[in-house]
Short mmCIF file of C-alpha atoms in Angstrom, two decimals:
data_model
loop_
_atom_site.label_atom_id
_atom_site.label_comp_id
_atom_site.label_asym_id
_atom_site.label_seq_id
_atom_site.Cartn_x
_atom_site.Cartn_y
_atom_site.Cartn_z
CA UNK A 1 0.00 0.00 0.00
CA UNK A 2 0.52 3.44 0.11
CA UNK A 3 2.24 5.28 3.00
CA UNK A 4 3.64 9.01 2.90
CA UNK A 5 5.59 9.91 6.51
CA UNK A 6 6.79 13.97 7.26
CA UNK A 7 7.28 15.35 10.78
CA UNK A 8 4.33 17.42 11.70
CA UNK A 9 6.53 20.89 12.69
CA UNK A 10 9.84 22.75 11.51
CA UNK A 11 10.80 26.10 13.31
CA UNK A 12 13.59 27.34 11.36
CA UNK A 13 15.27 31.11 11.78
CA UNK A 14 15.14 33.56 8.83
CA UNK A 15 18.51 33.28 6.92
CA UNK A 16 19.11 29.68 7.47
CA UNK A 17 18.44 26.65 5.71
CA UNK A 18 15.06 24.63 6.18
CA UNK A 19 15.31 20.70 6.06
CA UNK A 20 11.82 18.96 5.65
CA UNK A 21 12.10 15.03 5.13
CA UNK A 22 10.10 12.23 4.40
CA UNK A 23 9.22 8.98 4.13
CA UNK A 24 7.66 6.55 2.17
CA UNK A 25 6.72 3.06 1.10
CA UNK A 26 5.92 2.19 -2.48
CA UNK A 27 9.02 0.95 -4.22
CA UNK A 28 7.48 1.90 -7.83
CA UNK A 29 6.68 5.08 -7.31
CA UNK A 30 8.40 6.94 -10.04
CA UNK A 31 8.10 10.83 -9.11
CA UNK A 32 8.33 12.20 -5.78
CA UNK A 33 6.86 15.33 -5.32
CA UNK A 34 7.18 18.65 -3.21
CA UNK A 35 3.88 21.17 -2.80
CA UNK A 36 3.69 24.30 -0.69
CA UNK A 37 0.48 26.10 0.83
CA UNK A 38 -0.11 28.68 2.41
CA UNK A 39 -2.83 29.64 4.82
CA UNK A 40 -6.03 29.26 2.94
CA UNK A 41 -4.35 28.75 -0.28
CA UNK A 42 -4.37 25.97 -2.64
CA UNK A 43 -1.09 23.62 -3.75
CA UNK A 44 1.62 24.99 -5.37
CA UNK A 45 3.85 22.60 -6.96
CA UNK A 46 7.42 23.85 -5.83
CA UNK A 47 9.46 21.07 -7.13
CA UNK A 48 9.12 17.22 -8.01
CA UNK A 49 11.62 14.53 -9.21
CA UNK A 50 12.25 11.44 -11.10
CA UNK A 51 13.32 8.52 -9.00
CA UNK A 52 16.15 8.12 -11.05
CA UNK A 53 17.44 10.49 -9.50
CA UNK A 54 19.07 11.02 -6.48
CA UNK A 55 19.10 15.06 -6.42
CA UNK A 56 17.53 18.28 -8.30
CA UNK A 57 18.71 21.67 -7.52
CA UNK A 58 15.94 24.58 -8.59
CA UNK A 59 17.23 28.14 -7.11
CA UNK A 60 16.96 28.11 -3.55
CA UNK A 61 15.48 24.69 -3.24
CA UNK A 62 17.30 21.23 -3.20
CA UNK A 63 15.34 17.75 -3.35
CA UNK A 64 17.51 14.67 -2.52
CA UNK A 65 16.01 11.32 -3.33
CA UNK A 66 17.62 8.21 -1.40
CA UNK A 67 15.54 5.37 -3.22
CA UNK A 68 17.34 2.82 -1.32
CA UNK A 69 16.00 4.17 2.44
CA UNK A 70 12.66 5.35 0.33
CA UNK A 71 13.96 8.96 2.10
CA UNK A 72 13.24 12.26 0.53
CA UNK A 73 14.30 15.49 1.52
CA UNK A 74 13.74 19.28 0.83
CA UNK A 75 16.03 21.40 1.27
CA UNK A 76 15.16 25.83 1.20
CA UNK A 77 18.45 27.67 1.51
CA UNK A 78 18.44 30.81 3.00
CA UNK A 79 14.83 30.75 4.07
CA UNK A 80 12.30 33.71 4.23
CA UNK A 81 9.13 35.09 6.25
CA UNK A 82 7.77 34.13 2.86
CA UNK A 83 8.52 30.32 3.25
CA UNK A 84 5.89 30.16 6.36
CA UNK A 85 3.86 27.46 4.74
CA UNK A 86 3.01 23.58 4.86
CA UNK A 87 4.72 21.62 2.65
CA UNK A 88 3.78 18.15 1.73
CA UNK A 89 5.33 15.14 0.38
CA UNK A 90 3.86 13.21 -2.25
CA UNK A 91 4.19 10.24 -4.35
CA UNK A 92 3.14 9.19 -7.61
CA UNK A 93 1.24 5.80 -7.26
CA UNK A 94 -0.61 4.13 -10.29
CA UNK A 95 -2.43 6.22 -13.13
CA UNK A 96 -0.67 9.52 -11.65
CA UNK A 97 -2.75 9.92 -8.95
CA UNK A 98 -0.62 10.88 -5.98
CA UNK A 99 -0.70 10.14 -2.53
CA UNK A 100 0.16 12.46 0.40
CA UNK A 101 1.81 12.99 3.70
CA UNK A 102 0.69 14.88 6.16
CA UNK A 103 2.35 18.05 5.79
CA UNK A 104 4.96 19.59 7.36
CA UNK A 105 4.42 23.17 9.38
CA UNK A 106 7.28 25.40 8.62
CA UNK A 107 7.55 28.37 10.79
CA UNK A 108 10.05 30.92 10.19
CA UNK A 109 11.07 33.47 12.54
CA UNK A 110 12.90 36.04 12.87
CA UNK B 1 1.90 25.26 -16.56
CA UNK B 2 -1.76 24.49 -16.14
CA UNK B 3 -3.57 27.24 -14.23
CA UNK B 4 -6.99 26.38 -12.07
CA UNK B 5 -9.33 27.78 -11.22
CA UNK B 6 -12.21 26.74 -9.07
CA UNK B 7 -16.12 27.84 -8.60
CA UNK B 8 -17.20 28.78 -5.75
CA UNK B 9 -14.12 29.60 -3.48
CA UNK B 10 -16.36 29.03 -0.09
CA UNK B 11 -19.94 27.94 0.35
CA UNK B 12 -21.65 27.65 3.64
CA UNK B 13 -24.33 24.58 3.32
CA UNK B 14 -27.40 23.41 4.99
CA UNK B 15 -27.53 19.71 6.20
CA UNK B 16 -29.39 17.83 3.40
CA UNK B 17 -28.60 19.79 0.55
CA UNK B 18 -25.67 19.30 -2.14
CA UNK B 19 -23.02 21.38 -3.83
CA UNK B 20 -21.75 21.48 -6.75
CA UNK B 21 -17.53 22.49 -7.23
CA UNK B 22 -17.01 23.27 -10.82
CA UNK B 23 -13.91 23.21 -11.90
CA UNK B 24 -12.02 24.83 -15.53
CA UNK B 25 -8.38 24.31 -16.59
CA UNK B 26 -6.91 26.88 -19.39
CA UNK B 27 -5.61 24.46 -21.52
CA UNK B 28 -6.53 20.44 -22.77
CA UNK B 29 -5.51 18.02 -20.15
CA UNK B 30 -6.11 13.97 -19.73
CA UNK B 31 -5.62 13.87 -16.32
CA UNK B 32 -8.03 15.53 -14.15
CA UNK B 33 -8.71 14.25 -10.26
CA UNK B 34 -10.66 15.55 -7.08
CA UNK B 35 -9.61 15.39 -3.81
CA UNK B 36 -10.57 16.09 -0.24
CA UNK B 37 -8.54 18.10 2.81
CA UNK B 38 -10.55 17.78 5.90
CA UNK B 39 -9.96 20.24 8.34
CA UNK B 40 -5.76 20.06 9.34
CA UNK B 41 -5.05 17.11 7.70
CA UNK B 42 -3.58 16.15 4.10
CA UNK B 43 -5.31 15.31 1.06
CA UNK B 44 -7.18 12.52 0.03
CA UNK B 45 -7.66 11.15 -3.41
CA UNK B 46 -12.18 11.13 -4.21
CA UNK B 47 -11.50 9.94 -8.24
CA UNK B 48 -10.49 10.34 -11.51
CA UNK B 49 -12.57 12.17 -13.76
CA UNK B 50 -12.34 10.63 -16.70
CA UNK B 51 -13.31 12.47 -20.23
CA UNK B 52 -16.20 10.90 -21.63
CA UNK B 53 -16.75 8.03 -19.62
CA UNK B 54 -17.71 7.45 -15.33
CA UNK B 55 -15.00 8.46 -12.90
CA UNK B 56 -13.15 5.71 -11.18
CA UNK B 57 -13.80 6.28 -7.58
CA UNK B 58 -11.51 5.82 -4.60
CA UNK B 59 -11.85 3.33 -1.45
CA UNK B 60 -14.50 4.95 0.82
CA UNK B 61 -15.70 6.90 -1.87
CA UNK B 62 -19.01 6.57 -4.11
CA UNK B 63 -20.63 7.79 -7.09
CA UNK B 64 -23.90 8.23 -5.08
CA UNK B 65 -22.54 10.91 -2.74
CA UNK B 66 -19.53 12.29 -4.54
CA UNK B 67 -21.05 12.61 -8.36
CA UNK B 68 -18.39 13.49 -11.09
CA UNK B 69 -19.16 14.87 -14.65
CA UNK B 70 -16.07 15.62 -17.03
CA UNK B 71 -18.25 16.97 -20.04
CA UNK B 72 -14.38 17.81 -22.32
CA UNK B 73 -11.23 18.54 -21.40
CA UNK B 74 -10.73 21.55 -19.64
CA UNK B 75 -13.63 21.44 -17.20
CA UNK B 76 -15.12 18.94 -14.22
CA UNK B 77 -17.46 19.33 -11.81
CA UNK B 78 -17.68 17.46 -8.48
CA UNK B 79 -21.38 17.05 -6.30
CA UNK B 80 -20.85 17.06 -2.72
CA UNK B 81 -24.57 15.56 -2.17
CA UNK B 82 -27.15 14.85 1.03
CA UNK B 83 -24.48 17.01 2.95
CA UNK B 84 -23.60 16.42 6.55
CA UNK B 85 -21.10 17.97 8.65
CA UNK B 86 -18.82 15.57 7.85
CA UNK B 87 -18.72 16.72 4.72
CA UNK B 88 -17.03 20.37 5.75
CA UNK B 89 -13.36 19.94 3.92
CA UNK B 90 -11.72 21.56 1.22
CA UNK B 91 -11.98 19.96 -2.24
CA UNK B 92 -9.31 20.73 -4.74
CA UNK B 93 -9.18 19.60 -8.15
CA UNK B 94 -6.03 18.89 -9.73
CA UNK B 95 -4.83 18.14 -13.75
CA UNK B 96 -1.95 17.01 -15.16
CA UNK B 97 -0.07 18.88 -17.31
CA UNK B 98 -0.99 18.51 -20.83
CA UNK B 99 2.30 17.80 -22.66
CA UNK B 100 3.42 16.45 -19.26
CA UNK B 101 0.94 14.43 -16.70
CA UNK B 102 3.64 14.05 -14.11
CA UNK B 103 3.68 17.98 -13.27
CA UNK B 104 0.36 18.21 -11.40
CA UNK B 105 -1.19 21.20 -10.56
CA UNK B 106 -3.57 22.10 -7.89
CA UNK B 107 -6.59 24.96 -8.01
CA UNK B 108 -7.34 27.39 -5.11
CA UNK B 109 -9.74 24.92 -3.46
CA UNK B 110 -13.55 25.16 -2.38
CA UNK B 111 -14.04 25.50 1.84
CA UNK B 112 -17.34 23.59 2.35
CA UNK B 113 -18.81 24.10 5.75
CA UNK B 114 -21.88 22.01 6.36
CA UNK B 115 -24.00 23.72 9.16
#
């Protein structure tokens, strides 16, 4: 089955780097995915990557992929008020439907 | 890119009665889904609209309460019917990408609050 594992909370200050990780269980999932939102928002898709690979850089965000340990991780460099949101992990299961953590509650202060 | 939109952004609905989340992508897609966010939690997968044929429904999920209508390929809609507090969530609808259905995109959401 499917199984999607973050950490619940992140407090991270402004001007350092944010780590959110997860976990999660189906071997054949072949894109991992990273969305943001923000209070009373929608999902934005930040970032999302192949499982053949094991990292993708995009500005200030990094995504490494361990397939072996079924680990992902997010990584916002030099993180901003602006990056206040909750992030979740997702993976692609069959017919591109995707299934979800729980989301991760990144709280930046100053 | 696909850009979403979603109709209406908030309702506030009596017990008993139904509402209907219409949904309109700018450009062709395949994929289209619908899922559910009750309140502080993640998302949860309702179906797959499907273009010109039923939607494939979810575990815990039926086409008696949760009717799905995909009339092309740029819009859906999504009943929320016989409505019960339970039902209070957010319901997003999401498409692939046209040229690329692994880049999925989200609309804004609908807030349902059943009273």
């Amino acid at each position: 089955g499917e199984d999607v594992e973050q950490s619940l909370f992140l407090s991270v200050r402004e001007g350092d780097s944010s780590v959110i990780n997860c976990t999660y269980t189906d071997s054949s999932s072949t894109y991992l995915y990273w969305y943001k939102q923000e209070p009373g928002a929608g999902l934005q898709l930040l970032t999302y990557i192949f499982s053949n690979m094991d990292m993708k850089q995009d500005q200030r965000l990094t995504v490494l992929l361990n397939k072996k340990d079924k680990h992902l991780s997010l990584r916002i460099a030099d993180t901003q008020t602006g990056d206040s949101a909750i992030y979740f992990c997702a993976e692609s299961i069959k017919d591109y439907k995707l299934s979800f953590g729980a989301g991760t509650t990144v709280t930046v202060r100053a | 890119s696909a850009v979403i939109s979603q109709k209406p952004s908030r309702d506030i609905c009596q017990r008993g009665t139904s509402l209907t989340i219409q949904c309109q992508v700018d450009s062709q897609v395949t994929m289209m889904f619908w899922y559910r966010q009750q309140p502080g939690q993640s998302l949860t997968l309702i179906a797959t609209a499907n273009q010109g044929s039923e939607a494939t429904y979810e575990s815990g999920f039926v086409i008696d309460k949760f009717p799905i209508s995909r009339p092309n390929l740029t819009f859906s809609t999504l009943t929320v019917s016989n409505l019960s507090p339970e039902d209070s969530s957010i319901y997003l609808c999401s498409a692939g990408s046209g040229t690329n259905y692994n880049e999925q995109f989200f609309g804004p959401g609908t807030r349902l609050t059943v009273l």
